[in-house]
Short mmCIF file of C-alpha atoms and ligand atoms in Angstrom, two decimals:
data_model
loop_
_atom_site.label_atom_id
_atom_site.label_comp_id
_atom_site.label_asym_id
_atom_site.label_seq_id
_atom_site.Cartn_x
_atom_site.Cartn_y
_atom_site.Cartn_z
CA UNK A 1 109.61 166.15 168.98
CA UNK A 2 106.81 163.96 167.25
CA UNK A 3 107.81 161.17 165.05
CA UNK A 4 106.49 163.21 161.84
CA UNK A 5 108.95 165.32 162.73
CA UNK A 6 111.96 162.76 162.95
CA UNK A 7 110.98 161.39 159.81
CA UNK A 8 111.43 165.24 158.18
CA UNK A 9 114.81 165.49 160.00
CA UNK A 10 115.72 162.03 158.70
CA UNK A 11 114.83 162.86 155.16
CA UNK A 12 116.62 166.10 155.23
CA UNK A 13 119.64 164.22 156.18
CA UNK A 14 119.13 161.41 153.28
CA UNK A 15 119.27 164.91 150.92
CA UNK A 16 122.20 165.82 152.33
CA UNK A 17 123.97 162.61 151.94
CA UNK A 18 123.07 162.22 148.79
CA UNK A 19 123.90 165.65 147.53
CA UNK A 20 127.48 164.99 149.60
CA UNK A 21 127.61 162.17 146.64
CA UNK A 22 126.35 163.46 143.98
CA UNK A 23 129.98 163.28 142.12
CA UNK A 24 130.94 159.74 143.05
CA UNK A 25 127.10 159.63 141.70
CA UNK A 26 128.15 160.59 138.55
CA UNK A 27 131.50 159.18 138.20
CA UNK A 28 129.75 155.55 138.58
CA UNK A 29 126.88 155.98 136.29
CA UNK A 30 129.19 157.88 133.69
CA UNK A 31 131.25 154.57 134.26
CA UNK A 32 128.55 152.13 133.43
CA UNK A 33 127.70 154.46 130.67
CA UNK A 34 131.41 154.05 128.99
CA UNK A 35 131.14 150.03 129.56
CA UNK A 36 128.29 148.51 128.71
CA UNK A 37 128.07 145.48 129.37
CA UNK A 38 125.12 142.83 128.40
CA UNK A 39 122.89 140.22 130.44
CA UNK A 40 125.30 138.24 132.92
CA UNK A 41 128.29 139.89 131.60
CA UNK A 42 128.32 142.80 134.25
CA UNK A 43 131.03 142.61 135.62
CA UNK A 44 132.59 145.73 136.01
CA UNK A 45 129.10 147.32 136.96
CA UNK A 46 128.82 145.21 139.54
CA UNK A 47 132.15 145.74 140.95
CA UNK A 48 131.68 149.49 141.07
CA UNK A 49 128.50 149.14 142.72
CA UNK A 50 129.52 146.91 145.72
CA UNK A 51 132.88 148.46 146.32
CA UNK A 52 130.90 151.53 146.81
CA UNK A 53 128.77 150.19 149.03
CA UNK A 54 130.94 148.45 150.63
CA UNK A 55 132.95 151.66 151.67
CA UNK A 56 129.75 152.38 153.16
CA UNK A 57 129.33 150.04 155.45
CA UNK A 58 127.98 147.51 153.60
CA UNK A 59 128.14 143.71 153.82
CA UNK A 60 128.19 142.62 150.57
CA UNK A 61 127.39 139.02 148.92
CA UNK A 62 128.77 139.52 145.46
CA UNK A 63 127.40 135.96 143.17
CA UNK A 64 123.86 135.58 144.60
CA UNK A 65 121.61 132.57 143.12
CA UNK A 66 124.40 130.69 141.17
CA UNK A 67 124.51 134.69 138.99
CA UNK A 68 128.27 135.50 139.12
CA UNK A 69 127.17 139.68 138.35
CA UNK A 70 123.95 139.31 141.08
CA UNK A 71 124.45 140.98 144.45
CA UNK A 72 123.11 141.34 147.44
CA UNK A 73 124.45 144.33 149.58
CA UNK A 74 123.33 144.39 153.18
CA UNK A 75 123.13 147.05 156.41
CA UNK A 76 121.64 146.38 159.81
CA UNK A 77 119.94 143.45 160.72
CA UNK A 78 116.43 141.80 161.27
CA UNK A 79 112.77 142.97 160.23
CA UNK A 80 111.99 145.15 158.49
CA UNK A 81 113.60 144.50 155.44
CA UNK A 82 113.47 147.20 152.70
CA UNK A 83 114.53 146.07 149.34
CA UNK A 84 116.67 148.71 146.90
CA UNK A 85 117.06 147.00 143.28
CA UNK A 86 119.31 147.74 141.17
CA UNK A 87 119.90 147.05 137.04
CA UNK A 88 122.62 147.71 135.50
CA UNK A 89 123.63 145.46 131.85
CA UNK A 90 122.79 147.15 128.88
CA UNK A 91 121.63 146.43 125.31
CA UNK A 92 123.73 144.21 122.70
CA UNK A 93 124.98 146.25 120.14
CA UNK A 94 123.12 149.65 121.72
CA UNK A 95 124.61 150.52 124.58
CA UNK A 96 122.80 151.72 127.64
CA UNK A 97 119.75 152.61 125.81
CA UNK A 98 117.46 151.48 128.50
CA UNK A 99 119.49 153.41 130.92
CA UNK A 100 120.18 150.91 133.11
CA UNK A 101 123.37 152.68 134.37
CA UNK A 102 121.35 155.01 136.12
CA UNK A 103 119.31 152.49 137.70
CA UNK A 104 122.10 150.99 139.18
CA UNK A 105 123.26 154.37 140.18
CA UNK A 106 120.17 155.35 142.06
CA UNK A 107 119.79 151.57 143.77
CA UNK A 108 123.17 152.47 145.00
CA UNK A 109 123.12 155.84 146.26
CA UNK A 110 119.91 155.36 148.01
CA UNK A 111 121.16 152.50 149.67
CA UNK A 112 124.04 154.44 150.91
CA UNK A 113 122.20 157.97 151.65
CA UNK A 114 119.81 156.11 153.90
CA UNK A 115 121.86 154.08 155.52
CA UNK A 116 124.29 157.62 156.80
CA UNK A 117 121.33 159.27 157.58
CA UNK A 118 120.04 156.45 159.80
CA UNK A 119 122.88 155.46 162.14
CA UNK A 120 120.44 153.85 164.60
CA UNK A 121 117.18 151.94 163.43
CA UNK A 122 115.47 148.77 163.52
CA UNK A 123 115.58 146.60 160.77
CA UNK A 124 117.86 146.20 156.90
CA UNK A 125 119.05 148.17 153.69
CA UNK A 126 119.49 145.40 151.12
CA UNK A 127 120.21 147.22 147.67
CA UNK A 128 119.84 143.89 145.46
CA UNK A 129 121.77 143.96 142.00
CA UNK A 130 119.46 142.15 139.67
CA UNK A 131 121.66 140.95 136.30
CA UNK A 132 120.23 140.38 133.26
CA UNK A 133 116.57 142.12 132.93
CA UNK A 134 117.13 142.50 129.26
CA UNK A 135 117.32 138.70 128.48
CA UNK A 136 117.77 136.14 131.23
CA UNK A 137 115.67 137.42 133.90
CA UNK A 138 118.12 137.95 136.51
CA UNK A 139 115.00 138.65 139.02
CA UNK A 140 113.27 135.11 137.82
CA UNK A 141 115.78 133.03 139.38
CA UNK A 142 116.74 135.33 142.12
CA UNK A 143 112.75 135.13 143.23
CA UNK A 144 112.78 131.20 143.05
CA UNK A 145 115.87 130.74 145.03
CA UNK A 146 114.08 133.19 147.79
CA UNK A 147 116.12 136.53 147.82
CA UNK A 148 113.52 138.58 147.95
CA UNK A 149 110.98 136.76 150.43
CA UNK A 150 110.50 138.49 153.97
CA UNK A 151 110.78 142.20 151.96
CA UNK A 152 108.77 144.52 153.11
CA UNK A 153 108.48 146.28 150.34
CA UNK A 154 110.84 145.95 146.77
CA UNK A 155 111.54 149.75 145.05
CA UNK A 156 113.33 150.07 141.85
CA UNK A 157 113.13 153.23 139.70
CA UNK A 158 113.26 153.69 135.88
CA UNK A 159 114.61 156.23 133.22
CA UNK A 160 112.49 157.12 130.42
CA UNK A 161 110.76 159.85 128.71
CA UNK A 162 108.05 160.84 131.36
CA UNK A 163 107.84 160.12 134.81
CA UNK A 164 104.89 157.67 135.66
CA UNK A 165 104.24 156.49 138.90
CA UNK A 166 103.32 153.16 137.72
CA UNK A 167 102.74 151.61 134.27
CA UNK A 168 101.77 148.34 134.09
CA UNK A 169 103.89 145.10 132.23
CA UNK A 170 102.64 142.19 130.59
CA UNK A 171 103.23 138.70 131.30
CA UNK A 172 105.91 137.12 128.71
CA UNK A 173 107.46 133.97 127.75
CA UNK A 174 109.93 133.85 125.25
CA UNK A 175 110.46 130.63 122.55
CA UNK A 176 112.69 129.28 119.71
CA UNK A 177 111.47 127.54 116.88
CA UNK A 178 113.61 124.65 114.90
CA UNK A 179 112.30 123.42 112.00
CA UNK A 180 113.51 120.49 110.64
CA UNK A 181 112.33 119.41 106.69
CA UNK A 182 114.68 117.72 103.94
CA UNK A 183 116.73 119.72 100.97
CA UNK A 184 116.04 119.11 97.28
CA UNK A 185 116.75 120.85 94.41
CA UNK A 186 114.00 123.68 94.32
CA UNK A 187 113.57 123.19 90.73
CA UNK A 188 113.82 120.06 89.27
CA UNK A 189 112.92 117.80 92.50
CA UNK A 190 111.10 119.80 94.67
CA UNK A 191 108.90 117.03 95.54
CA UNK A 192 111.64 115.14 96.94
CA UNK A 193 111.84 117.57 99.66
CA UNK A 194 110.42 118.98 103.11
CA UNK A 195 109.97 122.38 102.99
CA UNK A 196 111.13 123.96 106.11
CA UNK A 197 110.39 128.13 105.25
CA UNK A 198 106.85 127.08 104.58
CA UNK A 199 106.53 125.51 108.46
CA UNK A 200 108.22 128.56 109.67
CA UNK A 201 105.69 131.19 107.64
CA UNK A 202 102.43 129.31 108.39
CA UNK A 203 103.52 130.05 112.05
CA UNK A 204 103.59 133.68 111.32
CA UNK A 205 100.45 133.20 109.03
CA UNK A 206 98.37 131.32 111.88
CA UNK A 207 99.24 133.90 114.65
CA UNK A 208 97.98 136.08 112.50
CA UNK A 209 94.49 134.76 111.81
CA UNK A 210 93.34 134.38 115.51
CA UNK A 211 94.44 137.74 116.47
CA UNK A 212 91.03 138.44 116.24
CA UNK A 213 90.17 136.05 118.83
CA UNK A 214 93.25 137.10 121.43
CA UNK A 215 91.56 138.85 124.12
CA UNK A 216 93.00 142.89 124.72
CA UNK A 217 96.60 143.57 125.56
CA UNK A 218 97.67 139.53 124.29
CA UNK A 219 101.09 140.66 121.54
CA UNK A 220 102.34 137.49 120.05
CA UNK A 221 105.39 138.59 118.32
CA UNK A 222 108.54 137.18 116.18
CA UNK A 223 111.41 136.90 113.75
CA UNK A 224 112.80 134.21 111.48
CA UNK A 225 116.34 134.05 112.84
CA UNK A 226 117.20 131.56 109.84
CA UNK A 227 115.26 131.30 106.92
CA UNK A 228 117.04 128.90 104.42
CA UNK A 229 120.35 129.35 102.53
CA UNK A 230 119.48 129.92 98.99
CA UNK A 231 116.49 130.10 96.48
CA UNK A 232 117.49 126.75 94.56
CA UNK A 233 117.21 125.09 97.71
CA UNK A 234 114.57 123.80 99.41
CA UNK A 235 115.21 124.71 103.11
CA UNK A 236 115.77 121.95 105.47
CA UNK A 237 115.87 123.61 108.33
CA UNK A 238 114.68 127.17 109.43
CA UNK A 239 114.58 128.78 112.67
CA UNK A 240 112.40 131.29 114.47
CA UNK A 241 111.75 133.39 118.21
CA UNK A 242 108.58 134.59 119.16
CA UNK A 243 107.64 136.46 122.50
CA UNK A 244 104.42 135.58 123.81
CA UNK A 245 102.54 137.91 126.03
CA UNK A 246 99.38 138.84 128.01
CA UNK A 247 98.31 140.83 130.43
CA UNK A 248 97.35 137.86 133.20
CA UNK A 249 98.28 135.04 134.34
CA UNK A 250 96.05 132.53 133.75
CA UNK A 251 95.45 133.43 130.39
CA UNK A 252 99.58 132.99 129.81
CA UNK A 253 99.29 130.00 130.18
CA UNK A 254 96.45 129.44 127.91
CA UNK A 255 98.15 131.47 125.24
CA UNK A 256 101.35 129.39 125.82
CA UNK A 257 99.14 126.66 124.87
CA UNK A 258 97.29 127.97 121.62
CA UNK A 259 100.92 129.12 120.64
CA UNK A 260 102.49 125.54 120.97
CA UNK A 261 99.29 123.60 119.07
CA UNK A 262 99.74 126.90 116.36
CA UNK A 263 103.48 125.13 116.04
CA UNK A 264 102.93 121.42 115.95
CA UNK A 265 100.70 122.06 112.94
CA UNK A 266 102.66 124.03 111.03
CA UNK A 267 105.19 121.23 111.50
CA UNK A 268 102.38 118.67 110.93
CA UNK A 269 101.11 120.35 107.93
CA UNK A 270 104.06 120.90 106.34
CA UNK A 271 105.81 117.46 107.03
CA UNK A 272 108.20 118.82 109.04
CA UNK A 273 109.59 118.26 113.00
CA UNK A 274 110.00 120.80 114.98
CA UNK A 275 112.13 121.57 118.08
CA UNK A 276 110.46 124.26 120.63
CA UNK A 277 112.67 126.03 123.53
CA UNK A 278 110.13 128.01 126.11
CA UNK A 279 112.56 130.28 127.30
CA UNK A 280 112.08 132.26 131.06
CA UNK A 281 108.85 133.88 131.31
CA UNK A 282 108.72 136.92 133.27
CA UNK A 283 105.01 137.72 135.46
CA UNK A 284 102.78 140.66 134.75
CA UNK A 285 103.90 143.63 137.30
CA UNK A 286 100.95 144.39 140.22
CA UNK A 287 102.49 147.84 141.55
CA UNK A 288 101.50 148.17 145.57
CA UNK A 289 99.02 150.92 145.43
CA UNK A 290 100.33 151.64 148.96
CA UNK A 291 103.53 151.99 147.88
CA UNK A 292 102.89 154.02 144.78
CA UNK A 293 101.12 156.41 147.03
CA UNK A 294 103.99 156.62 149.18
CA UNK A 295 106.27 157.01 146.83
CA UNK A 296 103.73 160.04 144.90
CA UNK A 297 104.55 161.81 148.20
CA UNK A 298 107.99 161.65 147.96
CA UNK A 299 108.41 162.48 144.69
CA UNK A 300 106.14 165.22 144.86
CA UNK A 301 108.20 166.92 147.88
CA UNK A 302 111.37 166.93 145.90
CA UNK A 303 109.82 168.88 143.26
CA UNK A 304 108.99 166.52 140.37
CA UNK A 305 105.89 166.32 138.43
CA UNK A 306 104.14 162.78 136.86
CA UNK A 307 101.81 162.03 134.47
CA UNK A 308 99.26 159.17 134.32
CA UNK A 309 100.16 156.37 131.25
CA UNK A 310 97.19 157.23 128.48
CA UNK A 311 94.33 154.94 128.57
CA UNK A 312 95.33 151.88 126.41
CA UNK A 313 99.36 152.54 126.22
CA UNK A 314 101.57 149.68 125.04
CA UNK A 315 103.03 148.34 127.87
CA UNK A 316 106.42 146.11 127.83
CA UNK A 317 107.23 143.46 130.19
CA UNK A 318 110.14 143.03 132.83
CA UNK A 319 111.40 140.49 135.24
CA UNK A 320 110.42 143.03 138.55
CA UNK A 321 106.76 141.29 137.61
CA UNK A 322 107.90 138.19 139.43
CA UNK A 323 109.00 140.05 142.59
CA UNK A 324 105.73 142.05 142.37
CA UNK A 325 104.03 138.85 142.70
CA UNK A 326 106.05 138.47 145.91
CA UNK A 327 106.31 141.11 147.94
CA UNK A 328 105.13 144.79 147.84
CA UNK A 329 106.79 146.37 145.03
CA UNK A 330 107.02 149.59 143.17
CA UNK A 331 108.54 150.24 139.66
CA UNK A 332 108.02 153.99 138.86
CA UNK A 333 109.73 156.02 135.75
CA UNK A 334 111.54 159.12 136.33
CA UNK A 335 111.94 161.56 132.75
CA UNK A 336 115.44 162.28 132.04
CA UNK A 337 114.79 163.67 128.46
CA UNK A 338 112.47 165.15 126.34
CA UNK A 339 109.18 163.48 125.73
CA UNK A 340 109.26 161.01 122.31
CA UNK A 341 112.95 159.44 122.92
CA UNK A 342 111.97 156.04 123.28
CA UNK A 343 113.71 153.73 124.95
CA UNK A 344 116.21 151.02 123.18
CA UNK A 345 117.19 153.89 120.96
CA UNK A 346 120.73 155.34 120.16
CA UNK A 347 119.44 158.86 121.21
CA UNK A 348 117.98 157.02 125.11
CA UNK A 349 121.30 155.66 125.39
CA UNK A 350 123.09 159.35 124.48
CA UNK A 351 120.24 160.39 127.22
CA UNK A 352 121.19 158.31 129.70
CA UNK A 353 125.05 159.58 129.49
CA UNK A 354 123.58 163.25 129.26
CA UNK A 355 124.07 166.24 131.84
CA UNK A 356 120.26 165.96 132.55
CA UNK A 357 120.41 162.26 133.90
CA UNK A 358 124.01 163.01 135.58
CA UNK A 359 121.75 165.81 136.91
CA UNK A 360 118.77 163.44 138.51
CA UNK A 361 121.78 160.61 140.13
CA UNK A 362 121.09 162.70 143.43
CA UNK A 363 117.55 163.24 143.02
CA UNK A 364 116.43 159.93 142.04
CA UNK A 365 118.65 158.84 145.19
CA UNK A 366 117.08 160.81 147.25
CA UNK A 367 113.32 160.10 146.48
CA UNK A 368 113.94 155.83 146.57
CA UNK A 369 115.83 156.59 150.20
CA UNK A 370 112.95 158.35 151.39
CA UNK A 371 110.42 156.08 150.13
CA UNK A 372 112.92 153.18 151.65
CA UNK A 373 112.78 155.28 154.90
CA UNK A 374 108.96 155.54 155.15
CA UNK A 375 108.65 151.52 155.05
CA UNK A 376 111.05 151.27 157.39
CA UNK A 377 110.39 153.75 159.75
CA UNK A 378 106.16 153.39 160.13
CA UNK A 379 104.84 150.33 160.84
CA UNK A 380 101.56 151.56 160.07
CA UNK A 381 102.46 152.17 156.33
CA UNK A 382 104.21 148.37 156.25
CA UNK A 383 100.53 146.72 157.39
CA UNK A 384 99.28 149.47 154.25
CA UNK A 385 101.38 147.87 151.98
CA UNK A 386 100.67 144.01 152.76
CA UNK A 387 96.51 144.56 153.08
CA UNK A 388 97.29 146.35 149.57
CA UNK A 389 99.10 143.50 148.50
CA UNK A 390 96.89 140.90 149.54
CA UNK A 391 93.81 142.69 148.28
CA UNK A 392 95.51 143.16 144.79
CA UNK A 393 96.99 139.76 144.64
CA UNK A 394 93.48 138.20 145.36
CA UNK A 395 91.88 139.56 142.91
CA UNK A 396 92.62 139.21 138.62
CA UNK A 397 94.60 141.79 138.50
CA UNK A 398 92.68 144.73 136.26
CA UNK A 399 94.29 146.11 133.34
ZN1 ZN B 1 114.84 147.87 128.27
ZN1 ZN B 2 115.01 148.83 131.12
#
């Protein structure tokens, strides 16, 4: 028997198993799907998911990083490490309309279906729960307290409306603006008065005039969360968010910059003082091309067809950027309904509580266990993956 061969057997195995679960498969994502529950309020979701495990064998560290709903769920022991993540809070007000539920799902069931199929190998399973990717960035502080150093490679998988191998995700840090300005009588003494709206617009108004100078793929975005209380008044205090984003590093932090002096004189002009919260920022994503070609394989052999992002797509950003500055990581999209449902939409969160996606729980299993089984069975693919990460990492990384 060659080893190509035991890797077939193995993977025929991993089908099995995760056929075999295909209900419990269901049950949990149609769970998560009935209960959704927002950034670090998970609770249930996280339950499910390491009770399952655990019932497979699992050793599971439930409150990882000082996150009550982040997990880390653990089989075997020593190197290599292969890293499952999982998502699984959902969108205030909107459900699971980023179909986080079946992210979870999939995490899970691959962690389980490869670790029956392999009941003798070298190395660990860790299917990580990541809270929070929506707001809060979960992955942020799990990657600075360390949970993911000594991967050898990081897999998640997402839902959407096409299945892309790889897409890539801006850098973004979010902020919140306080004005502060004095109230007066609009009317008969507005000259007594700081005008706090008028800080808050120029903001908007001086974003707006250098766009022309932000280089390609920069989105600086935002909302007046308060804007004043009532025409006769002269605001005294107004409040805004922005997201700031770009597609490298070093230019983030350049940005971050522009966006801060943009602030301080609206404030300045306008009389006012201002308040500024920088929020988490999330990394741009470098997918492994190793791993992406790896994982092409895999998704290929179970019978599922991709499509390459067009030229110049809108991209979005996510907190797996900061373990894809790590470790090698991949972050593929599998379709679970038809093409122009976007996500963070009430008909993506009926999608990802449809037949179709209850459908894929096994299949999406299946293809992150093999993918999980070809880093840890071939060493040759593992040194792959790290001169891919090292080249891509040393470079700017092209967008
Ligand atoms: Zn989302
Ligand atoms: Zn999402």
């Amino acid at each position: 028997m060659t080893a190509t061969d035991t890797i077939a057997e193995i993977k025929e195995r991993i089908a099995r198993e995760a056929q075999a679960l295909h209900p419990r498969l269901i049950q949990i994502s149609q769970g998560m799907h009935a209960n959704p529950e927002i950034a670090f309020q998970e609770h249930e979701a996280m339950t499910a998911l390491t009770n399952e495990l655990e019932e497979h064998g699992f050793e599971v560290e439930r409150g990882v990083s000082g996150l009550d709903t982040a997990f880390v769920a653990t089989y075997g022991s020593g190197e290599p490490v292969v890293g499952i993540l999982a998502e699984y809070d959902a969108l205030p007000g909107l459900g699971h309309a980023c179909g986080h539920n079946l992210i979870g799902t999939w995490a899970m069931g691959a962690g389980i279906a490869l670790r029956r199929a392999l009941p003798d190998f070298e190395g660990t399973i860790k299917v990580i729960g990541t809270p929070a990717e929506e707001g809060g960035g979960g992955k942020v502080t799990m990657a600075e307290d360390g949970v993911f150093n000594g991967l050898s490679a990081a897999m998640m998988m997402h839902p959407r409306d096409t299945t892309y191998l790889d897409r890539g995700s801006l850098a973004v840090t979010p902020y919140k603006l306080e004005f502060h300005g004095k109230s007066a009588h609009a009317s008969s003494s507005p000259e007594t008065g700081i005008n706090a709206l008028d800080a808050v617009i120029q903001v908007f108004n001086s974003v707006n005039a250098l766009r022309q100078a932000f280089k390609p793929n920069t989105r600086i975005h935002g909302v007046i969360t308060h804007g004043g209380d009532a025409a006769n008044i002269i605001p005294d205090h107004t409040s805004a968010t922005f997201l700031v984003r770009s597609a490298d590093q070093e230019y983030q932090e350049e940005l971050k910059q522009r966006f801060r002096n943009i602030v301080e004189a609206a404030a300045t002009a306008t009389g006012c003082t201002v308040d500024i919260t920088e929020g988490i920022s999330y990394k741009q994503r470098v997918s492994n091309l190793a791993l992406v070609d790896t994982f092409r394989e895999n998704l290929t052999a179970v019978g599922i067809d991709y499509e390459v992002p067009p030229e110049g797509a809108g991209v979005g950003s996510s907190d797996i950027g900061d373990v894809s500055q790590l470790v090698p990581t991949i972050h593929p999209y599998l379709q679970i309904c038809d093409k122009g449902i976007g996500n963070h939409t009430p008909e993506f969160n009926d999608a990802s509580g449809s037949a179709r996606a209850d459908e894929l729980t096994a299949t999406g299993a299946t293809v992150l266990a093999w993918t999980a089984a070809d880093v840890l069975l071939n060493p040759e693919l593992r040194d792959k993956l790290n001169a891919s990460f090292q080249e891509q990492m040393g470079r700017e990384p092209a967008r």
